[in-house]
Tab-separated table of C-alpha atoms in Angstrom:
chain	number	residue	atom	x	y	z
A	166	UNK	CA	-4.030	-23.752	-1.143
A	167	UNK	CA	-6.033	-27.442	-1.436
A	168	UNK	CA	-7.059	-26.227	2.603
A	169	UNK	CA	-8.678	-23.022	1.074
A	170	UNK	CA	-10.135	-24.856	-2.137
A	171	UNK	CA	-11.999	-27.035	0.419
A	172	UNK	CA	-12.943	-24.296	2.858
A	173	UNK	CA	-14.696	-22.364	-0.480
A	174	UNK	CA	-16.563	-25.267	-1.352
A	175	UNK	CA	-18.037	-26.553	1.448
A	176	UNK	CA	-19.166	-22.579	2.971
A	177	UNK	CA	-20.791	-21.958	-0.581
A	178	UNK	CA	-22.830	-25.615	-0.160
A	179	UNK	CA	-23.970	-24.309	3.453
A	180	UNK	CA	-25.069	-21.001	2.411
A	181	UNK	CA	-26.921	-22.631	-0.477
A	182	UNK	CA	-28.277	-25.691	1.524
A	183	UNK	CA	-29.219	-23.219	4.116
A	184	UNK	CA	-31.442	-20.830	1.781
A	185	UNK	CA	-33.113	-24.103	-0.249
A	186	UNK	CA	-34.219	-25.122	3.351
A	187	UNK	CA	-35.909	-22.111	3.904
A	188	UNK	CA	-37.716	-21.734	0.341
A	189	UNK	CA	-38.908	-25.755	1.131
A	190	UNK	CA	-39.966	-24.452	4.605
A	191	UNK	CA	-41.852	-22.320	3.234
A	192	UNK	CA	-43.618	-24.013	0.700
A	193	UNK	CA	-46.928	-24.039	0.339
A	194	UNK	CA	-47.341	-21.058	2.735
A	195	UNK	CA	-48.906	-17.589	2.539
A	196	UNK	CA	-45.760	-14.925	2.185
A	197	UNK	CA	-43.635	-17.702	0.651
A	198	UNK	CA	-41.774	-15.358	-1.483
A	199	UNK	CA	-41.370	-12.539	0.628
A	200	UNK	CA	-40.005	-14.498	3.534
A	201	UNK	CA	-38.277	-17.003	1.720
A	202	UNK	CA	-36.103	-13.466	0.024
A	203	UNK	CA	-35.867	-12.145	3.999
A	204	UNK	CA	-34.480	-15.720	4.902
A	205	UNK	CA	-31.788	-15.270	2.298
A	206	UNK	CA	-31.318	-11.562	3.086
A	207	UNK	CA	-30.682	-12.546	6.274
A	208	UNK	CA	-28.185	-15.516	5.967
A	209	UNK	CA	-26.286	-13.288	3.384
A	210	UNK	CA	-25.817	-10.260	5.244
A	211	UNK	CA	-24.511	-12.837	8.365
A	212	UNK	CA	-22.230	-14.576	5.841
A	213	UNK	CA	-21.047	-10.909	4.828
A	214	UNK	CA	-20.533	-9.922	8.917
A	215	UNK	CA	-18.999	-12.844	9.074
A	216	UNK	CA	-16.223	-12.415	6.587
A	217	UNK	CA	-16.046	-8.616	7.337
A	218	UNK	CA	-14.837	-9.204	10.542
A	219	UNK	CA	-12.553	-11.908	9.931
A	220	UNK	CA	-10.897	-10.120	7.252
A	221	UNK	CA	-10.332	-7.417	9.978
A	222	UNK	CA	-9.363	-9.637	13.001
A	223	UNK	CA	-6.549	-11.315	10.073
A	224	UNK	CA	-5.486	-7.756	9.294
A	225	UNK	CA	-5.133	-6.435	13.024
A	226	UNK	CA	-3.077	-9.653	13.853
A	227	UNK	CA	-0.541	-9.219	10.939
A	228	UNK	CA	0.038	-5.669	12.132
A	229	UNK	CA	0.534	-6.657	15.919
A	230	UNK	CA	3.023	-9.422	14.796
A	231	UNK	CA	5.221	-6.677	13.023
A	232	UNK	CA	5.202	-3.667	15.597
A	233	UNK	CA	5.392	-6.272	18.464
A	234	UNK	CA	8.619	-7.649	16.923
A	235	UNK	CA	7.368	-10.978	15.885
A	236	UNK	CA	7.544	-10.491	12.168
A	237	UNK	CA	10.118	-8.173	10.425
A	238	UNK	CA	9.092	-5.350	8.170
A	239	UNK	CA	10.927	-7.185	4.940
A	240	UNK	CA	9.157	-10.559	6.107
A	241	UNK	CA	5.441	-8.544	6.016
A	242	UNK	CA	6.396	-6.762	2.547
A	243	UNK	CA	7.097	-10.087	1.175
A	244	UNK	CA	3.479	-11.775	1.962
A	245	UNK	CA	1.707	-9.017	0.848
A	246	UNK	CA	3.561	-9.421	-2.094
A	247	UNK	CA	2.309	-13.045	-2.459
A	248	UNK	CA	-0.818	-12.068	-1.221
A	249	UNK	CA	-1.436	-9.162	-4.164
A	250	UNK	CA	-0.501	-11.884	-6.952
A	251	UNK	CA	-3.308	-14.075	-5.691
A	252	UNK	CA	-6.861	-14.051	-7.541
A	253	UNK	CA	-9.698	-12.655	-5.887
A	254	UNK	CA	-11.067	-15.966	-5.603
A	255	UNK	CA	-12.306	-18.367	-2.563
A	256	UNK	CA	-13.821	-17.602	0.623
A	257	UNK	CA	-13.847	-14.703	1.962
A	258	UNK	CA	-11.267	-13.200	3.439
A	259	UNK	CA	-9.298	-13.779	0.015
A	260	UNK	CA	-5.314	-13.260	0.488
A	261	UNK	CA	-5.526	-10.266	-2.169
A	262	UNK	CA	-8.539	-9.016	0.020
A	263	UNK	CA	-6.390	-9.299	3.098
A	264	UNK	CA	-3.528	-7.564	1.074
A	265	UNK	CA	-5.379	-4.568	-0.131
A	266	UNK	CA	-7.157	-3.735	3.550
A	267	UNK	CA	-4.218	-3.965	5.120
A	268	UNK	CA	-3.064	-1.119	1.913
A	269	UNK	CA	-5.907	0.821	2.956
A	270	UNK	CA	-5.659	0.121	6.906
A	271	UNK	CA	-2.223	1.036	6.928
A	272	UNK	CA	-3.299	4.684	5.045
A	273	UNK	CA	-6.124	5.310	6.817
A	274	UNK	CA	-4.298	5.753	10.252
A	275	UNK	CA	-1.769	7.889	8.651
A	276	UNK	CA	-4.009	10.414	10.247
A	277	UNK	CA	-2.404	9.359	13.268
A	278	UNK	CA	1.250	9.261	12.587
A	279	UNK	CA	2.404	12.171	14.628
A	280	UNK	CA	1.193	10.004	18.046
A	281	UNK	CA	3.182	7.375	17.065
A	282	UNK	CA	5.949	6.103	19.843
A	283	UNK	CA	9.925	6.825	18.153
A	284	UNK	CA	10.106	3.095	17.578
A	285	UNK	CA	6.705	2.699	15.551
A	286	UNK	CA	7.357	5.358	13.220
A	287	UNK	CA	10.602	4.094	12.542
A	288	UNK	CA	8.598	0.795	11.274
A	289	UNK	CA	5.905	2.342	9.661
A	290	UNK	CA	8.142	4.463	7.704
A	291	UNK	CA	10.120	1.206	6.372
A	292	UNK	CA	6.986	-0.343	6.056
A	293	UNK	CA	5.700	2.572	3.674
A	294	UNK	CA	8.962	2.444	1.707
A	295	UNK	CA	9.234	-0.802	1.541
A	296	UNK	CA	5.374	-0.915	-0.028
A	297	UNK	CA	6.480	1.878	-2.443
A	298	UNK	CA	9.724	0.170	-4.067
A	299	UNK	CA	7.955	-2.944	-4.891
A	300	UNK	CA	4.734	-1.067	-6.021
A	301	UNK	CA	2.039	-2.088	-4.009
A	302	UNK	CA	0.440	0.753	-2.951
A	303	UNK	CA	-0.561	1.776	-6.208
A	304	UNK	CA	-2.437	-1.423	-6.883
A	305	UNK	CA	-5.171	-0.586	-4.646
A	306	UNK	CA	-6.878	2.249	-5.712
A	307	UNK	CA	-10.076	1.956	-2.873
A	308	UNK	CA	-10.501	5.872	-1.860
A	309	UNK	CA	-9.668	6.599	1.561
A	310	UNK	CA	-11.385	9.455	3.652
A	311	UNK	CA	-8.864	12.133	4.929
A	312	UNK	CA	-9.775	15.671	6.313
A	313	UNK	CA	-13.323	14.819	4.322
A	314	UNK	CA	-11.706	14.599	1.015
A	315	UNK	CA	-11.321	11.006	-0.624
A	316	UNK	CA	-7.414	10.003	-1.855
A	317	UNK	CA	-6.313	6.589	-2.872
A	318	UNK	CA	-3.643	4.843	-0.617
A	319	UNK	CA	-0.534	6.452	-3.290
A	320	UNK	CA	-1.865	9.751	-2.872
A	321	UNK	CA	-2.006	9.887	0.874
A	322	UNK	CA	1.784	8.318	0.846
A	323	UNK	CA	2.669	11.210	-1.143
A	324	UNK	CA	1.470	13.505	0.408
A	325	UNK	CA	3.194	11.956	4.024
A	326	UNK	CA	5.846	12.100	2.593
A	327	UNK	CA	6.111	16.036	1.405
A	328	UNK	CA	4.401	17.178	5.157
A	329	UNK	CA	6.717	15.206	6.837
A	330	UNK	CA	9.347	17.163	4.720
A	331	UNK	CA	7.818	20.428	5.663
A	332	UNK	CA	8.289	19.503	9.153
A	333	UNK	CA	11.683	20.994	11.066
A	334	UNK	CA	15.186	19.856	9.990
A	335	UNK	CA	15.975	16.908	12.175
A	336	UNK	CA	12.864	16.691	13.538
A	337	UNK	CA	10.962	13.212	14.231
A	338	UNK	CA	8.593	13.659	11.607
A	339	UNK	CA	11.124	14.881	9.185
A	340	UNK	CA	13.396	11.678	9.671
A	341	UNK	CA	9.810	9.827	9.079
A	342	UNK	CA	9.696	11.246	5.561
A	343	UNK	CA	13.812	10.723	4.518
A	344	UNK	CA	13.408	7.479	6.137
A	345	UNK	CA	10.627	6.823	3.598
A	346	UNK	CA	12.129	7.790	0.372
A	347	UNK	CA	15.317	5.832	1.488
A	348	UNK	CA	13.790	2.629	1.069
A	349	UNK	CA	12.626	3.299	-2.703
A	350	UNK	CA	15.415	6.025	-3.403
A	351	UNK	CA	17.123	3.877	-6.162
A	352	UNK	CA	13.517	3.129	-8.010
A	353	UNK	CA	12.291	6.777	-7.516
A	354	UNK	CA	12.072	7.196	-11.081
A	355	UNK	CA	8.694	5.817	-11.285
A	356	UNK	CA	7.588	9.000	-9.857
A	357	UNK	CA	8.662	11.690	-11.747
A	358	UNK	CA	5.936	13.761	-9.768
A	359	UNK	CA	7.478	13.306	-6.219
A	360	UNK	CA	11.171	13.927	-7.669
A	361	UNK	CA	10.190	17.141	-9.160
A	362	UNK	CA	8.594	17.900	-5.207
A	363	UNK	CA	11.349	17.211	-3.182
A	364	UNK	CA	13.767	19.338	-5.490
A	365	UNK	CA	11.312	22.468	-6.012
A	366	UNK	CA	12.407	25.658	-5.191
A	367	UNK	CA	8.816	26.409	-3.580
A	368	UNK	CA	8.411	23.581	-1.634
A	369	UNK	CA	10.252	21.230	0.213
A	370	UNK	CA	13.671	21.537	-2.034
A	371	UNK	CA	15.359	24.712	-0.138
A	372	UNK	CA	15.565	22.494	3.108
A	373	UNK	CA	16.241	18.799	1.443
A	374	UNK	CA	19.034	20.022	-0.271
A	375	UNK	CA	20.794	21.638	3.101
A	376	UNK	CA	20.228	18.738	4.468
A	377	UNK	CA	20.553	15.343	2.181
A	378	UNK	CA	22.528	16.865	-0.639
A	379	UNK	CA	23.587	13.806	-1.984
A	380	UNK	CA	19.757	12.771	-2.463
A	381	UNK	CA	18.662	16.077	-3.730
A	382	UNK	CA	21.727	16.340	-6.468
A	383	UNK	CA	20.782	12.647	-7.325
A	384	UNK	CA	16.813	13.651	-8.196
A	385	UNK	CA	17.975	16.634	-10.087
A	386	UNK	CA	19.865	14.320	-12.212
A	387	UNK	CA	17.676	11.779	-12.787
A	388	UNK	CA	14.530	14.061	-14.018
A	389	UNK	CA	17.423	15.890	-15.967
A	390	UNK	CA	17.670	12.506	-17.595
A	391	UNK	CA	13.730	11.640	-17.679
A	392	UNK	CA	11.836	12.758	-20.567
A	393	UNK	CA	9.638	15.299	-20.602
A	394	UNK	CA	6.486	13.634	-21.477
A	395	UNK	CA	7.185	10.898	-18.887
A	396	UNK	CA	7.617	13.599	-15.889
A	397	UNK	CA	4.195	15.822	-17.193
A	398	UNK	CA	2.457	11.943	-17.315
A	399	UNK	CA	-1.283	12.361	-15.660
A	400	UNK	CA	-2.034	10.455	-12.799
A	401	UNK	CA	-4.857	9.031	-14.525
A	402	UNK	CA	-2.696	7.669	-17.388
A	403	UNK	CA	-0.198	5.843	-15.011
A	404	UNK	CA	-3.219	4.287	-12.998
A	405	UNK	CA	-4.691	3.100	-16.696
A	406	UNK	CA	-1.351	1.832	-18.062
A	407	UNK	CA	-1.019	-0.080	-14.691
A	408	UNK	CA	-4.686	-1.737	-15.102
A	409	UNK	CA	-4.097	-2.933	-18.371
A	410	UNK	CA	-0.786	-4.351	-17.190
A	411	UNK	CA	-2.165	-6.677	-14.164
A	412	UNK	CA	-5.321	-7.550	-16.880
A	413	UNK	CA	-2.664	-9.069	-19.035
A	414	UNK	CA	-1.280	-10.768	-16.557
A	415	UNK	CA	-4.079	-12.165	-15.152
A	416	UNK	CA	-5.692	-13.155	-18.116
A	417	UNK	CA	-1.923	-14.924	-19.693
A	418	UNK	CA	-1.129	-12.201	-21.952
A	419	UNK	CA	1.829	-9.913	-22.873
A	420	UNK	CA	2.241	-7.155	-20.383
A	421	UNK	CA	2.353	-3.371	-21.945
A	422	UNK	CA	5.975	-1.492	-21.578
A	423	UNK	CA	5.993	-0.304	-18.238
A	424	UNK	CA	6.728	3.242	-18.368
A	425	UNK	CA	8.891	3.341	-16.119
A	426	UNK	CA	11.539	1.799	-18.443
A	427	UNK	CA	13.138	5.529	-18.737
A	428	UNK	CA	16.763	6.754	-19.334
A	429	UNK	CA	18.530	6.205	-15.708
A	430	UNK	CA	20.611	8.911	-14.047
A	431	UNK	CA	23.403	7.455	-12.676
A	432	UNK	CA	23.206	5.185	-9.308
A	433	UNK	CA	21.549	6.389	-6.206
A	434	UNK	CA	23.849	7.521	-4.061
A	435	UNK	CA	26.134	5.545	-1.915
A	436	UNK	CA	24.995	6.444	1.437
A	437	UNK	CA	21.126	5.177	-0.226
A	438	UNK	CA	22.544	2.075	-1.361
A	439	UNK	CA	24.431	1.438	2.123
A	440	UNK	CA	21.403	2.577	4.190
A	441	UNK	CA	19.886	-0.140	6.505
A	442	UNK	CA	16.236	-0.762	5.952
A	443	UNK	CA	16.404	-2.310	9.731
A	444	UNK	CA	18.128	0.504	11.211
A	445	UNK	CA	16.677	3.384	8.620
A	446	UNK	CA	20.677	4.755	9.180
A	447	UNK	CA	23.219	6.147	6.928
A	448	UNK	CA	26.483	7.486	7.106
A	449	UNK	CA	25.184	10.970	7.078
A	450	UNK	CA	22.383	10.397	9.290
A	451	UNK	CA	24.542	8.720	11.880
A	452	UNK	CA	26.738	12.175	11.984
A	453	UNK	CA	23.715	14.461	12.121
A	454	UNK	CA	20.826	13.097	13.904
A	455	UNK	CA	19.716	10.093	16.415
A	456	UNK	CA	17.540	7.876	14.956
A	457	UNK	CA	13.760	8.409	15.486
């Protein structure tokens, strides 16, 4: 941290040293304004390169270390979790700027996910689940372009989640989605929306329920016990609750209830609890299907 207080203060006294030299330069001289603003144009939109790139090179490095097998998934969730409570402060790349690209890196090649190899969509999906339970996706809300529409990163993990479901019992991309929702199962309730998905009779329910009964008989439950007016909750309302929550924070003052404080069902079921977020296995999966 002293490192990065340093670093911030002595690239802010270039850039500024750097644009007084050229006003002084200029002094004195036909143009000076005009050239002296395309001097500091110049040096800012460098500076900017500068720390676009870096913030990308940092983010591509993190995500080699975990699908080379240099960093487990659980040891990347927990610095992006440091990394989000950090203020947008310093140099750029920030550690909450790193945090939220990598948000929006990992959703953006989503796109991609069925070209994965078996043993990176077995990561990705912990990674994704992982990301959910401790609520980090939804912090970022930076749109991301998919099939020309815009989403923010929770929508597009949503809706990977219910196509993977869609997908053929078994299948790789079906495992991709139940490996998903395993790794947040027990703190599903903060998405009464996706619960009443995966246990509709239209959608994805029929073929959940053959196959995970357990899970599907444990989301019926819990939005039996959830309130109505916390399952019907808008979208927009959860994202503005959620804002006012990390103001507080930031700014030293008591945090608004959560909403997700709601009546629980009762525990997720064993074979969730038991599951291995290394191995993405259970009981039940180990009976039915390799893993992907």
């Amino acid at each position: 941290m002293h490192g990065r207080a340093v670093e911030t203060i002595t690239t802010e006294r270039l850039l500024f040293f750097r644009v007084r030299v050229n006003f002084s330069e200029l002094n004195g001289e036909e143009g000076t304004e005009s050239r002296g603003r395309e001097s500091w144009e110049y040096l800012y939109l460098s500076y900017q390169n500068s720390s676009s790139n870096a913030l990308e090179d940092t983010v591509n490095k993190l995500f080699n270390r975990l699908y080379n097998g240099e960093m487990s998934t659980q040891d990347l969730v927990n610095m992006m979790l440091q990394f989000s409570r950090e203020p947008d402060v310093g140099t750029p790349p920030t550690n909450h700027q790193i945090f939220e690209h990598m948000i929006v890196n990992l959703c953006d090649e989503l796109r991609f996910i069925t070209r994965y190899p078996s043993n990176e969509l077995r990561i990705t999906a912990e990674l994704i689940g992982q990301l959910l339970r401790f609520d980090l996706v939804s912090q970022v809300h930076k749109k991301v372009i998919l099939e020309t529409k815009e989403y923010t990163p929770l929508q597009i993990c949503m809706r990977v989640i219910l196509d993977s479901l869609k997908r053929p019992p078994y299948s790789r991309m079906f495992r991709f989605g139940v490996l998903i929702v395993e790794q947040f199962l027990d703190r599903i309730a903060r998405w009464p929306q996706l619960c009443a998905a995966l246990v509709s009779e239209r959608g994805v329910g029929p073929q959940f329920k053959s196959c995970y009964p357990d899970y599907y008989d444990y989301l019926v439950e819990l939005l039996n016990a959830i309130p109505a007016e916390y399952r019907d909750r808008p979208e927009k309302e959860e994202r503005e609750l959620h804002a006012a929550r990390v103001a507080a924070f930031k700014a030293g003052k008591p945090m608004p209830p959560p909403h997700r404080d709601l009546p629980a069902a009762s525990a997720a079921p064993e074979k969730a609890r038991n599951a291995s977020p290394e191995s993405g296995s259970s009981p039940q999966q180990q009976q039915q299907q390799p893993v992907i």
